[in-house]
Coordinates of C-alpha atoms (C1' of nucleotides) in Angstrom, one line a residue:
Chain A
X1 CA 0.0 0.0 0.0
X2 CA 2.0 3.0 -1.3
X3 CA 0.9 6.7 -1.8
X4 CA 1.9 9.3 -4.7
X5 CA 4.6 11.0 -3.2
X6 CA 4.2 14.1 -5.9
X7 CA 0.2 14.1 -6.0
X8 CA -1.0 17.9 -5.1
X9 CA -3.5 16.3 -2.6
X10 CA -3.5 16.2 0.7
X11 CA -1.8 13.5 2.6
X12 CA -4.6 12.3 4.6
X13 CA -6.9 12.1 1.8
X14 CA -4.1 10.2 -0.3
X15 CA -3.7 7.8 2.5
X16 CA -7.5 7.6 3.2
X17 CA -7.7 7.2 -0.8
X18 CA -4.8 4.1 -0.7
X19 CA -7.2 2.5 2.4
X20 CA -10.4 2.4 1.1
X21 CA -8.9 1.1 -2.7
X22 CA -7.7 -1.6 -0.5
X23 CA -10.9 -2.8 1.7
X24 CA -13.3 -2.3 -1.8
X25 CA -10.2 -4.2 -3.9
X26 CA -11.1 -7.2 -1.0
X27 CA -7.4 -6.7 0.0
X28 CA -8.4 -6.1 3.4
X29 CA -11.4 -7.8 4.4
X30 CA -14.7 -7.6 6.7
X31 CA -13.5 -7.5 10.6
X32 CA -9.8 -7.0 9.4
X33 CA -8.0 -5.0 12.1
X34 CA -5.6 -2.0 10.5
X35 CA -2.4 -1.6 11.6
X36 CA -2.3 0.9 14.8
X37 CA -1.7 4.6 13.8
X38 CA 1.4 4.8 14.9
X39 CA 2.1 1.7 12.8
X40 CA 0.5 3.5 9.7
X41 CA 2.4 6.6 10.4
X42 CA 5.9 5.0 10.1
X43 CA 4.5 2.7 7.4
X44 CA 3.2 5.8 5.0
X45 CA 6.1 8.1 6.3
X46 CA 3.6 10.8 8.1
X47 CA 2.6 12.0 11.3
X48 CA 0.2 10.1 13.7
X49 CA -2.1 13.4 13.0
X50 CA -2.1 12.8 9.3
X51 CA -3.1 9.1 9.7
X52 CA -5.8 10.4 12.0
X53 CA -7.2 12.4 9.8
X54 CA -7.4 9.9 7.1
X55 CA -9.0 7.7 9.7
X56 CA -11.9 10.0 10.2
X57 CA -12.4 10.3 6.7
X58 CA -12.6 6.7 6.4
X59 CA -15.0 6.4 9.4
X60 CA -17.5 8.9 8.3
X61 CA -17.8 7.0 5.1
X62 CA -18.6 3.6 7.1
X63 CA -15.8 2.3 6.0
X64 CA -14.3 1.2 9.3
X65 CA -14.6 1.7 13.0
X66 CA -12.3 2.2 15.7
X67 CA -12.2 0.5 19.4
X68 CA -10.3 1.9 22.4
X69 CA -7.9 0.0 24.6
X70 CA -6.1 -2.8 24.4
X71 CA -6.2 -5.0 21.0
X72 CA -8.7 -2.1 20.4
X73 CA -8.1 -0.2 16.9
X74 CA -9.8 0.5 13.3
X75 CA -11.2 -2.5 11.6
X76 CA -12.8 -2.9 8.5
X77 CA -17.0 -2.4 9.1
X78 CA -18.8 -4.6 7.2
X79 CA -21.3 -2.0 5.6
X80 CA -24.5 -2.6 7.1
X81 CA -28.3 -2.2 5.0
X82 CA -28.5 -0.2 7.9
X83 CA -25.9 2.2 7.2
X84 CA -26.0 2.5 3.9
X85 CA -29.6 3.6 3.9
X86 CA -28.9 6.4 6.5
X87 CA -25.8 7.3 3.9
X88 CA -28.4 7.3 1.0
X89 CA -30.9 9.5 2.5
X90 CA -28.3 12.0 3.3
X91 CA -26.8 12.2 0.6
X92 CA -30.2 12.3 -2.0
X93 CA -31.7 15.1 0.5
X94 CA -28.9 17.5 0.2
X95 CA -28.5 16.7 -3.8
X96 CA -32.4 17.5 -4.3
X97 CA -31.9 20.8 -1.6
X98 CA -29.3 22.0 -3.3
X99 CA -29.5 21.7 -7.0
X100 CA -33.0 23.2 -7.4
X101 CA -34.5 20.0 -8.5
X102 CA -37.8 20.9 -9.2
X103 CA -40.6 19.2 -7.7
X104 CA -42.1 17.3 -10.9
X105 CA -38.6 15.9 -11.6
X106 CA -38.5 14.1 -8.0
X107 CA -41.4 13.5 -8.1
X108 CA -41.5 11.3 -11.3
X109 CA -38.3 9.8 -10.5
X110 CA -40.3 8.7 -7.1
X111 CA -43.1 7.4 -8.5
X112 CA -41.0 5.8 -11.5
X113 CA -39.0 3.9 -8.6
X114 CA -41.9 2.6 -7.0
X115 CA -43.7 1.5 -9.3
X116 CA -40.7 -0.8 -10.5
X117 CA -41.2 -2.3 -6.9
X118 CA -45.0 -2.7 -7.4
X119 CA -45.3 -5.8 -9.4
X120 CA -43.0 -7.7 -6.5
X121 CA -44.8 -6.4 -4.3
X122 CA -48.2 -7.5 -4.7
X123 CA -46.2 -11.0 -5.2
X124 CA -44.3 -11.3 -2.0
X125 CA -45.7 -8.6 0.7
X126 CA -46.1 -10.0 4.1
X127 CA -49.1 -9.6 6.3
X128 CA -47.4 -7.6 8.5
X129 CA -46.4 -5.2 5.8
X130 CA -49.8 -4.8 4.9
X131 CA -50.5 -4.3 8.3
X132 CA -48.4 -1.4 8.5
X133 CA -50.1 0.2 5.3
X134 CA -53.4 -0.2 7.1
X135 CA -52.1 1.4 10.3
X136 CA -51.0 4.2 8.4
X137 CA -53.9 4.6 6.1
X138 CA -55.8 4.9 9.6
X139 CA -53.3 7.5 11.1
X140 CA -53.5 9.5 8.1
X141 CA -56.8 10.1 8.3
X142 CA -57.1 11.1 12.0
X143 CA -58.5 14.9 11.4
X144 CA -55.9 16.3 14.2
X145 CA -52.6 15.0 12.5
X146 CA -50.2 17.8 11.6
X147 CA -48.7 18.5 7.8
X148 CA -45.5 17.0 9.4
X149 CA -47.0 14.3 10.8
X150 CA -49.1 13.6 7.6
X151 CA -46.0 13.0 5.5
X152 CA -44.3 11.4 7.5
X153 CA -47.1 8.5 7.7
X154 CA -46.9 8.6 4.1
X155 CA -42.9 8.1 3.7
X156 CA -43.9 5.1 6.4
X157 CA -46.6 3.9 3.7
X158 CA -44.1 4.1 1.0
X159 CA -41.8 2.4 2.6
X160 CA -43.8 -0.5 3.7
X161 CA -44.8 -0.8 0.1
X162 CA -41.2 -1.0 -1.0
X163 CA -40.1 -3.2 1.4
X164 CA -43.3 -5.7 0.6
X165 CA -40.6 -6.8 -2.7
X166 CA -38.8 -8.9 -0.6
X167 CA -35.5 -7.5 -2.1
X168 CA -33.0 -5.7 0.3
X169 CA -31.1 -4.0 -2.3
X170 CA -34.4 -2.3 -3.7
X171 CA -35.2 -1.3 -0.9
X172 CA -31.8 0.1 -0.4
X173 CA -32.1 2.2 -3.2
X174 CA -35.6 3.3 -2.8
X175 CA -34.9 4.6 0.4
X176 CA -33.6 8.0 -0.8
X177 CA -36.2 8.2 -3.6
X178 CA -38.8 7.9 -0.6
X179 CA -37.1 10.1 2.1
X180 CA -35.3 12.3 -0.1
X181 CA -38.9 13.4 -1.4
X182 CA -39.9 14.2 2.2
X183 CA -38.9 18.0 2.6
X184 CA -40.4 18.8 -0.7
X185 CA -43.8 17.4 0.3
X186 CA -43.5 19.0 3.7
X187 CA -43.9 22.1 2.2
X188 CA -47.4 21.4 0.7
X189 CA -50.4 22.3 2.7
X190 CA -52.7 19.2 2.6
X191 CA -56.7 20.2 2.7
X192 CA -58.8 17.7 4.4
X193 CA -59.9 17.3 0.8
X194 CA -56.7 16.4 -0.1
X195 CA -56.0 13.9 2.8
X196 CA -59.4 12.4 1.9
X197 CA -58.0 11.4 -1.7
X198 CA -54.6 10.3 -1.3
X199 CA -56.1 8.1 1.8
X200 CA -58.6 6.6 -0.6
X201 CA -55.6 5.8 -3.5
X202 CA -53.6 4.3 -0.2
X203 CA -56.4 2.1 0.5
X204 CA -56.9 1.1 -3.0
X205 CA -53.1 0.4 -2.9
X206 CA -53.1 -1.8 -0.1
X207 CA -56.2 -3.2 -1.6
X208 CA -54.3 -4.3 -4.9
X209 CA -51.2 -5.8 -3.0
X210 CA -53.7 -7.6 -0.9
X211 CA -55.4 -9.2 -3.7
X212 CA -52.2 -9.6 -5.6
X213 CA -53.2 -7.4 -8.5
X214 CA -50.1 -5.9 -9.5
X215 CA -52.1 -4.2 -12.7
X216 CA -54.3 -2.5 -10.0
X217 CA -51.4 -1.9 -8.0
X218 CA -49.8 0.2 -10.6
X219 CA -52.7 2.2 -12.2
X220 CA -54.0 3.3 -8.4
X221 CA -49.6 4.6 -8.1
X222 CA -50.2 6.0 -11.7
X223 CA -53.0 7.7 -10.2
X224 CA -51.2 8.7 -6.9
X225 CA -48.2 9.9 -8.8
X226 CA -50.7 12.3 -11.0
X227 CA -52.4 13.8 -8.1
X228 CA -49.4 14.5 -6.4
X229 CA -48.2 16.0 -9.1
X230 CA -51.5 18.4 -9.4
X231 CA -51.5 19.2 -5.7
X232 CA -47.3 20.2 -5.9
X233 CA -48.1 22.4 -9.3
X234 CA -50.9 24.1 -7.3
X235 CA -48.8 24.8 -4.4
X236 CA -45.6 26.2 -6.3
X237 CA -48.5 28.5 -8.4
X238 CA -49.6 30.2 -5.4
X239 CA -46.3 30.6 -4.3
X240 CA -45.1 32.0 -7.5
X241 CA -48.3 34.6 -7.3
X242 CA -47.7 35.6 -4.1
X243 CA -44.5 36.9 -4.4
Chain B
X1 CA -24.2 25.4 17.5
X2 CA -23.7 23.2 20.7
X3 CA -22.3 20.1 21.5
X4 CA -23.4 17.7 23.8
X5 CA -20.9 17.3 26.5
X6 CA -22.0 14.0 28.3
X7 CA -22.0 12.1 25.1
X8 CA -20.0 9.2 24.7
X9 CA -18.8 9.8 20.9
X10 CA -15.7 11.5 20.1
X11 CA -15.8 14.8 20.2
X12 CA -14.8 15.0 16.3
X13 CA -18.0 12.9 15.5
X14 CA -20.2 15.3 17.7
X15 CA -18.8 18.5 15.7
X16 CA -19.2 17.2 12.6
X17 CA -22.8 16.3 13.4
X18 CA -23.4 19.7 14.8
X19 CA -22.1 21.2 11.4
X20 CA -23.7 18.6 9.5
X21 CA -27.0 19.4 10.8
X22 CA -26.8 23.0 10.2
X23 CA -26.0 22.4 6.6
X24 CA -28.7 20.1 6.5
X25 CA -31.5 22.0 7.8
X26 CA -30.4 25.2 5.9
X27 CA -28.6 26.9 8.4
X28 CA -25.7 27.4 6.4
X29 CA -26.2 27.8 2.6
X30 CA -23.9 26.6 -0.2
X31 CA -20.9 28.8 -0.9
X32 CA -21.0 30.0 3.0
X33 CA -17.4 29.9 4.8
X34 CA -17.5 28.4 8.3
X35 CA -15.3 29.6 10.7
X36 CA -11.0 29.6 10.7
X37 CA -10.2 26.6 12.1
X38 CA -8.9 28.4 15.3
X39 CA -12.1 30.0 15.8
X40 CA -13.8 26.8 15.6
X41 CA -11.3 25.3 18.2
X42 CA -12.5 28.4 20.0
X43 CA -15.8 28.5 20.2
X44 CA -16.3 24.2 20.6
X45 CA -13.8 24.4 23.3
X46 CA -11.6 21.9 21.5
X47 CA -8.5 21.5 20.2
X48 CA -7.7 23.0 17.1
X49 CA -6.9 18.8 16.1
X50 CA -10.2 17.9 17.3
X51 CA -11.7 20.1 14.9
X52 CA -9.6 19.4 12.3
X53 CA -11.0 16.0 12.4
X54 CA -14.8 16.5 12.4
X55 CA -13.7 18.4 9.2
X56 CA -12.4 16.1 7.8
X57 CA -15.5 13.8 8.3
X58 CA -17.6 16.4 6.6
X59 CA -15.3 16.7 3.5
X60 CA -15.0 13.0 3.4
X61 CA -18.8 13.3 2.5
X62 CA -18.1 16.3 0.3
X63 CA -20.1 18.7 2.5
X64 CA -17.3 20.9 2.9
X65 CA -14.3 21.8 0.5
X66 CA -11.7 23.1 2.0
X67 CA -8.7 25.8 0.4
X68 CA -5.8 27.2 1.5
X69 CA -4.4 30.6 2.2
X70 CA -5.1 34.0 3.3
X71 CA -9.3 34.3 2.5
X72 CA -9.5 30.3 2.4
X73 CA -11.4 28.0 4.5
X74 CA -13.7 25.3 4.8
X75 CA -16.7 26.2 2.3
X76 CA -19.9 24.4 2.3
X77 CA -19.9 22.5 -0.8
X78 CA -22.7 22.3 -3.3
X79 CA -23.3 18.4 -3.8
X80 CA -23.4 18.0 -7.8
X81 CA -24.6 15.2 -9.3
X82 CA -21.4 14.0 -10.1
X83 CA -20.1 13.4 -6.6
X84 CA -23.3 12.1 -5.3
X85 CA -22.7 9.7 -8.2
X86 CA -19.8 8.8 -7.2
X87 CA -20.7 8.4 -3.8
X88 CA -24.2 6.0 -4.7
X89 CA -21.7 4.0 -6.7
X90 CA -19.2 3.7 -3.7
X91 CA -21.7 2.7 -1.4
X92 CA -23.5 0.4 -3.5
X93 CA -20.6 -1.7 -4.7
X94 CA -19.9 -2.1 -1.1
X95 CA -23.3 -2.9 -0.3
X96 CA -23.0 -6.2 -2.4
X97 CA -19.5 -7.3 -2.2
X98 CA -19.8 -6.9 2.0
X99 CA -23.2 -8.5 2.3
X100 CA -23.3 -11.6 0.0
X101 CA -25.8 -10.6 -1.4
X102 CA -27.0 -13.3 -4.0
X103 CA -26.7 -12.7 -7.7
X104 CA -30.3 -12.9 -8.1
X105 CA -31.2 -10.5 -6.2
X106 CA -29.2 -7.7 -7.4
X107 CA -29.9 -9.0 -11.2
X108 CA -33.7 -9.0 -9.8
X109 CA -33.2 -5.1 -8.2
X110 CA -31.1 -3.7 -11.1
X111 CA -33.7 -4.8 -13.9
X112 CA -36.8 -4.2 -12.0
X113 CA -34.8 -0.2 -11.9
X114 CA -34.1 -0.1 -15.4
X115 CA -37.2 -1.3 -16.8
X116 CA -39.2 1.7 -14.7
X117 CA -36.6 3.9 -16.8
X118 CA -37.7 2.2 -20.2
X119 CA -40.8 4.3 -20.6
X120 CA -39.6 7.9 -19.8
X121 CA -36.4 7.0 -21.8
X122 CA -38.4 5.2 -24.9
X123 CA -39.9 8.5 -25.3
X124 CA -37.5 11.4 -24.2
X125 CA -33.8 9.7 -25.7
X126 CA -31.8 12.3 -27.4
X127 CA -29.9 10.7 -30.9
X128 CA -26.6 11.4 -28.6
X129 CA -28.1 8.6 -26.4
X130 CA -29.0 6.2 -29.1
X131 CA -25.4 6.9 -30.5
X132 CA -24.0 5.6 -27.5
X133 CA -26.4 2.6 -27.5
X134 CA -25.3 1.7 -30.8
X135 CA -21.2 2.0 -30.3
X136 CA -21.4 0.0 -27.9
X137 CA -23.5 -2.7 -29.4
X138 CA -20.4 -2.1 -32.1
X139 CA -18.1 -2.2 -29.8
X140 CA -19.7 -5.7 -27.9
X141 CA -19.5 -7.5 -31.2
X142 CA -15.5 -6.9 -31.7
X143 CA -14.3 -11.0 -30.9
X144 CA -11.3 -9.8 -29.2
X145 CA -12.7 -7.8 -26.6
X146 CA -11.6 -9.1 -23.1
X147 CA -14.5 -10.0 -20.3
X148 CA -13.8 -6.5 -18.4
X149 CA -14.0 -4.9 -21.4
X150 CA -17.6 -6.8 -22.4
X151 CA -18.5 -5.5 -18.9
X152 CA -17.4 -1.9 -19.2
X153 CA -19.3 -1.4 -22.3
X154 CA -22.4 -3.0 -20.9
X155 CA -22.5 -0.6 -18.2
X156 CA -22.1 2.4 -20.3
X157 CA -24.9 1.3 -22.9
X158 CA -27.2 0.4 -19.8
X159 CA -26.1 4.2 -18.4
X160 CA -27.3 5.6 -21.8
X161 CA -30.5 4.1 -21.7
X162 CA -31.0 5.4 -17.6
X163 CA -30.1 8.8 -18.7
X164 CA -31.9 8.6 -21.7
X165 CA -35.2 9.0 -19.5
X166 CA -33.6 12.4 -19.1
X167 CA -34.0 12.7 -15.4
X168 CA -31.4 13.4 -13.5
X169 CA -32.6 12.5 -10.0
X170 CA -33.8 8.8 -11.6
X171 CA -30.1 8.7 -13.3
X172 CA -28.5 9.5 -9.8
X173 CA -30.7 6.9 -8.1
X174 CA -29.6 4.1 -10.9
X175 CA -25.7 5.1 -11.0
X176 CA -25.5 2.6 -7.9
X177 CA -27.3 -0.7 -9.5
X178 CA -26.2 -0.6 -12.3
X179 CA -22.5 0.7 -11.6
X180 CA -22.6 -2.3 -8.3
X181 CA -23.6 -5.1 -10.5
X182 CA -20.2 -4.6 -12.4
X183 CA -18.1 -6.7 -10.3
X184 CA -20.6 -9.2 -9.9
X185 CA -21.0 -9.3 -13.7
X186 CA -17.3 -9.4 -14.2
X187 CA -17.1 -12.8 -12.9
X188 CA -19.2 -14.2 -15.2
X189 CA -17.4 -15.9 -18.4
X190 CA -19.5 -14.4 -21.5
X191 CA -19.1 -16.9 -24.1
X192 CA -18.7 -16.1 -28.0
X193 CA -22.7 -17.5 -28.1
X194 CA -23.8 -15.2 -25.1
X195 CA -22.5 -12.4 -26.5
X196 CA -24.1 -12.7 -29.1
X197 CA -27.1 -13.3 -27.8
X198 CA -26.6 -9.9 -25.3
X199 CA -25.7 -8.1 -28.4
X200 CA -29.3 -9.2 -30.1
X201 CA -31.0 -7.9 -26.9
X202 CA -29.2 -5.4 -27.0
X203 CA -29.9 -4.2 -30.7
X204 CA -33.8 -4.7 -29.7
X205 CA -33.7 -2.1 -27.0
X206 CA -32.2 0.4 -29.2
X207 CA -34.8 -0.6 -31.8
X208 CA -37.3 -0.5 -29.9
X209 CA -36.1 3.0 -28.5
X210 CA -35.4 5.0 -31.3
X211 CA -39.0 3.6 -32.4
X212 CA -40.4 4.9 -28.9
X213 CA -42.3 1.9 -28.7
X214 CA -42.2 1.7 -25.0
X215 CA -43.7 -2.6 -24.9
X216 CA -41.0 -3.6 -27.1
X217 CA -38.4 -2.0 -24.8
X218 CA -39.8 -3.5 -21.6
X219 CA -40.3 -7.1 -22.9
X220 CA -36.7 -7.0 -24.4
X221 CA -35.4 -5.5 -20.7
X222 CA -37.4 -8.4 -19.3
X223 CA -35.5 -10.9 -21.5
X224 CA -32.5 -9.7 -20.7
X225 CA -33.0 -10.0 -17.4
X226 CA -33.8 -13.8 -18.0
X227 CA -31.1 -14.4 -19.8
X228 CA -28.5 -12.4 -17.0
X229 CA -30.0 -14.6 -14.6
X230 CA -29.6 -17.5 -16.7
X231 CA -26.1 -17.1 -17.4
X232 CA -25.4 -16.2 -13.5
X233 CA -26.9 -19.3 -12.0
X234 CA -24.7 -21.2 -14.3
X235 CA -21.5 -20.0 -13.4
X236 CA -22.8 -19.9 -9.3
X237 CA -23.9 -24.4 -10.4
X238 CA -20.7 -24.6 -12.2
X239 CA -18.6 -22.7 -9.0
X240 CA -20.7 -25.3 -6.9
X241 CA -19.8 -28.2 -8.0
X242 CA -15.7 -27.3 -9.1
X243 CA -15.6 -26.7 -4.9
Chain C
dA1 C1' -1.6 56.7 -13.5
dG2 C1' -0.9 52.1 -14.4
dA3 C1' 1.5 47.9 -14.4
dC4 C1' 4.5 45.0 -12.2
dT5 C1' 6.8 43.2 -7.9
dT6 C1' 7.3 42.5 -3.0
dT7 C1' 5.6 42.1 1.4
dT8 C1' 2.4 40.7 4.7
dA9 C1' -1.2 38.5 7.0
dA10 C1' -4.5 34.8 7.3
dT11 C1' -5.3 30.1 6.8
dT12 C1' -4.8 25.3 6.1
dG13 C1' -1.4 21.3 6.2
dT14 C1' 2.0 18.7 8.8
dC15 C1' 4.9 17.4 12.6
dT16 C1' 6.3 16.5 17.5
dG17 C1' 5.6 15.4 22.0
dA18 C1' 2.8 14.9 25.8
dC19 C1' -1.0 13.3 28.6
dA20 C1' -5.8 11.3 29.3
dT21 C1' -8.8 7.5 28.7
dT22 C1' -10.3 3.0 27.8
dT23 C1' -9.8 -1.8 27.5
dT24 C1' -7.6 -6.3 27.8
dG25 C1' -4.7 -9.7 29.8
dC26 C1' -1.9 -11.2 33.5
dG27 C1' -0.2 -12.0 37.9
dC28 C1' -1.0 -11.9 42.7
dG29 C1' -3.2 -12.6 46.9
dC30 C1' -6.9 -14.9 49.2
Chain D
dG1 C1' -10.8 -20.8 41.7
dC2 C1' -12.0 -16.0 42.1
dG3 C1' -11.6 -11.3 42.4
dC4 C1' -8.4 -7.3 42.4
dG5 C1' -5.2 -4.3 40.8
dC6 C1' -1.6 -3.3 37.6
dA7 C1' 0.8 -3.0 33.3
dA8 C1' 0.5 -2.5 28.4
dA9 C1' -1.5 -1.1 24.2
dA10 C1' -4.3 1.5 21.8
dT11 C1' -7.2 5.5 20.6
dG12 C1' -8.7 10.4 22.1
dT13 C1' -7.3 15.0 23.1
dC14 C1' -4.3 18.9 23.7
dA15 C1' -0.6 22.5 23.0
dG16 C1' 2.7 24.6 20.3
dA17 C1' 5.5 25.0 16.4
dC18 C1' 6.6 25.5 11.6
dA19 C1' 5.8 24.9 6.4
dA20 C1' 3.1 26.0 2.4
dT21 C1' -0.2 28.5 0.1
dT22 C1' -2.9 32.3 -1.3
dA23 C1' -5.0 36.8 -1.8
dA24 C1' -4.8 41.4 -0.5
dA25 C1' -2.0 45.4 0.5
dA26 C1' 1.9 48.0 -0.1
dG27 C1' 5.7 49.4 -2.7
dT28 C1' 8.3 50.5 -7.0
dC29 C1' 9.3 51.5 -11.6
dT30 C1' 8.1 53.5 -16.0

DNA sequence: AGACTTTTAATTGTCTGACATTTTGCGCGC
DNA sequence: GCGCGCAAAATGTCAGACAATTAAAAGTCT
């Protein structure tokens, strides 16, 4: 494991750079322990501070983590579902924040996703997956709930829908198409009217995946996807008038 | 911005979260400069090492950017959808190669991805996009090409395709299956017969693209997938039985 | 006055050495 | 055999120094 000795970048991000080639090469594998900082520093030729630094950098990737103590040190994480959601929703929130991504863009791109899910879903969803549709269907129509609280039954919805295909790396990627949607639907306004008809498409969802019908399934998300659509482009119109 | 002082984490992870969720929530826009790294040290009560690290963390996720010099700093960074790309793909190819996660399923995931593409890209591909399509289905025909470079070209005609839907939050989202399945495709021996009968499938999703007929390109996606799956259980029997 | 050069100040990058804290293993006494 | 404390190894934190880089400010020449 060598580093560029005439590369411009920094030495912690050269080192960090020479690590993580090694652990996604499979040169260094699941529950390996590193070499002790003070080990990497005379290895690589830097300071412990250096090597620390490229640690961190490592870390806050997932890449490994690091014990205290005795026959403590970093190891090589093995990159959990877990994780890598959390690093996916992170990282699609801030892209749609901060590159103006207009709302009929995500939102196609949501629906799009989900819909791929659909068919697998009405296949393989479990009971208790439909059981948490239902739950949320009934939470979102409680007449006290919050705008917050609204949306965030409905990325709970979503997600139980997703997860009914049985397949951990869809799910995986749909979780940042799900959450990543979240602020940009907080900022609608949702009328009892509106509640009233995104429930009922939720329960004809549910409905479809209970009976298996992916065909059903798919039209009611069509449907879903077009009304949220209207509901956004009504929001952003007022918006654009008032100011 | 406050930091917890009866936490257990290191105090680099709590000052990166601190700065993290002030970026987050909009509390510092792109562009803004945070703090010297003195008055940082300053005002967390930390060492000026300490807070070198948290940075660290954040660059590591490319929150921050850092330059040197009188007037430089740490700057928040604007996440383009290049680095994000970059990072889905990272993460992803982790994902599989750390969780043994079987064949099928990320065949099953990346297809089921790709065919909710077909639609939006059988109608919205540009003729740059079907150029691409088509030099590589020149390019997959060549006999000499080695199995890396059969797998190369396959992900950059299946990237065409993806951003041929001309959405750049769906295109983000898909970097990561398709990108991740590369590894897992690279172990696969394409005969001279397969390849030919990839190139085929191939040719009738272009077809059936640059004709806009949006069946055509989902049945041929579908039969694809098949035929990946096909090819994948053979070498997993034929690995099987060699052991 | 304007263009070019030098100085200077601010800031990150790196190094050194020290000490605190945490955790494990081992030996000792009982 | 069982707890107890101690030593050792490792990460976490700190303080201070110097190097490298960069942009603004000051100076200088034509």
């Amino acid at each position: 494991m060598k580093i560029d000795p005439d590369q411009k970048a920094d030495l912690s991000a050269q080192i960090a750079k020479a690590i993580r080639d090694a652990i996604i090469e499979g040169r260094m594998i699941v529950d390996e322990r590193l070499p002790s900082e003070a080990e990497l520093a005379e290895q690589f030729e830097v300071s412990r501070s250096t090597v620390r630094e490229a640690l961190k950098r490592l870390a806050a990737q997932s890449l490994i983590r690091t014990q205290r103590g005795a026959f403590g040190g970093a190891f090589v994480n093995r990159l959990s579902f877990e994780e890598a959601y959390g690093q996916q929703i992170t990282t699609a929130t801030l892209l749609l924040s901060m590159n103006a991504v207009s709302f009929d863009v995500a939102c196609e791109a949501r629906y799009a996703l989900e819909r791929a899910c659909a068919p697998l879903s009405s296949e393989r969803r479990t009971p208790d997956q439909l059981a948490t549709m239902r739950a949320e269907i009934h939470r979102q129509s409680q007449p006290g709930l919050t705008d917050e609280s609204f949306c965030a039954s409905d990325v709970t919805f979503h997600r139980a829908l997703v997860d009914g295909a049985g397949n951990p790396v869809l799910s995986f990627q749909l979780a940042g198409a799900v959450e990543a949607m979240q602020p940009l639907m907080n900022m609608i306004t949702f009328t009892a009217r509106s509640r009233e008809a995104i429930v009922a498409l939720h329960t004809r969802i549910a409905d479809a995946l209970e009976a298996q019908d992916a065909k059903a399934a798919d039209t009611a998300l069509l449907e879903l996807e077009r009304y949220t659509l209207e509901l956004g482009r009504g929001v952003m119109k007022a918006r654009k008038s008032a100011s």
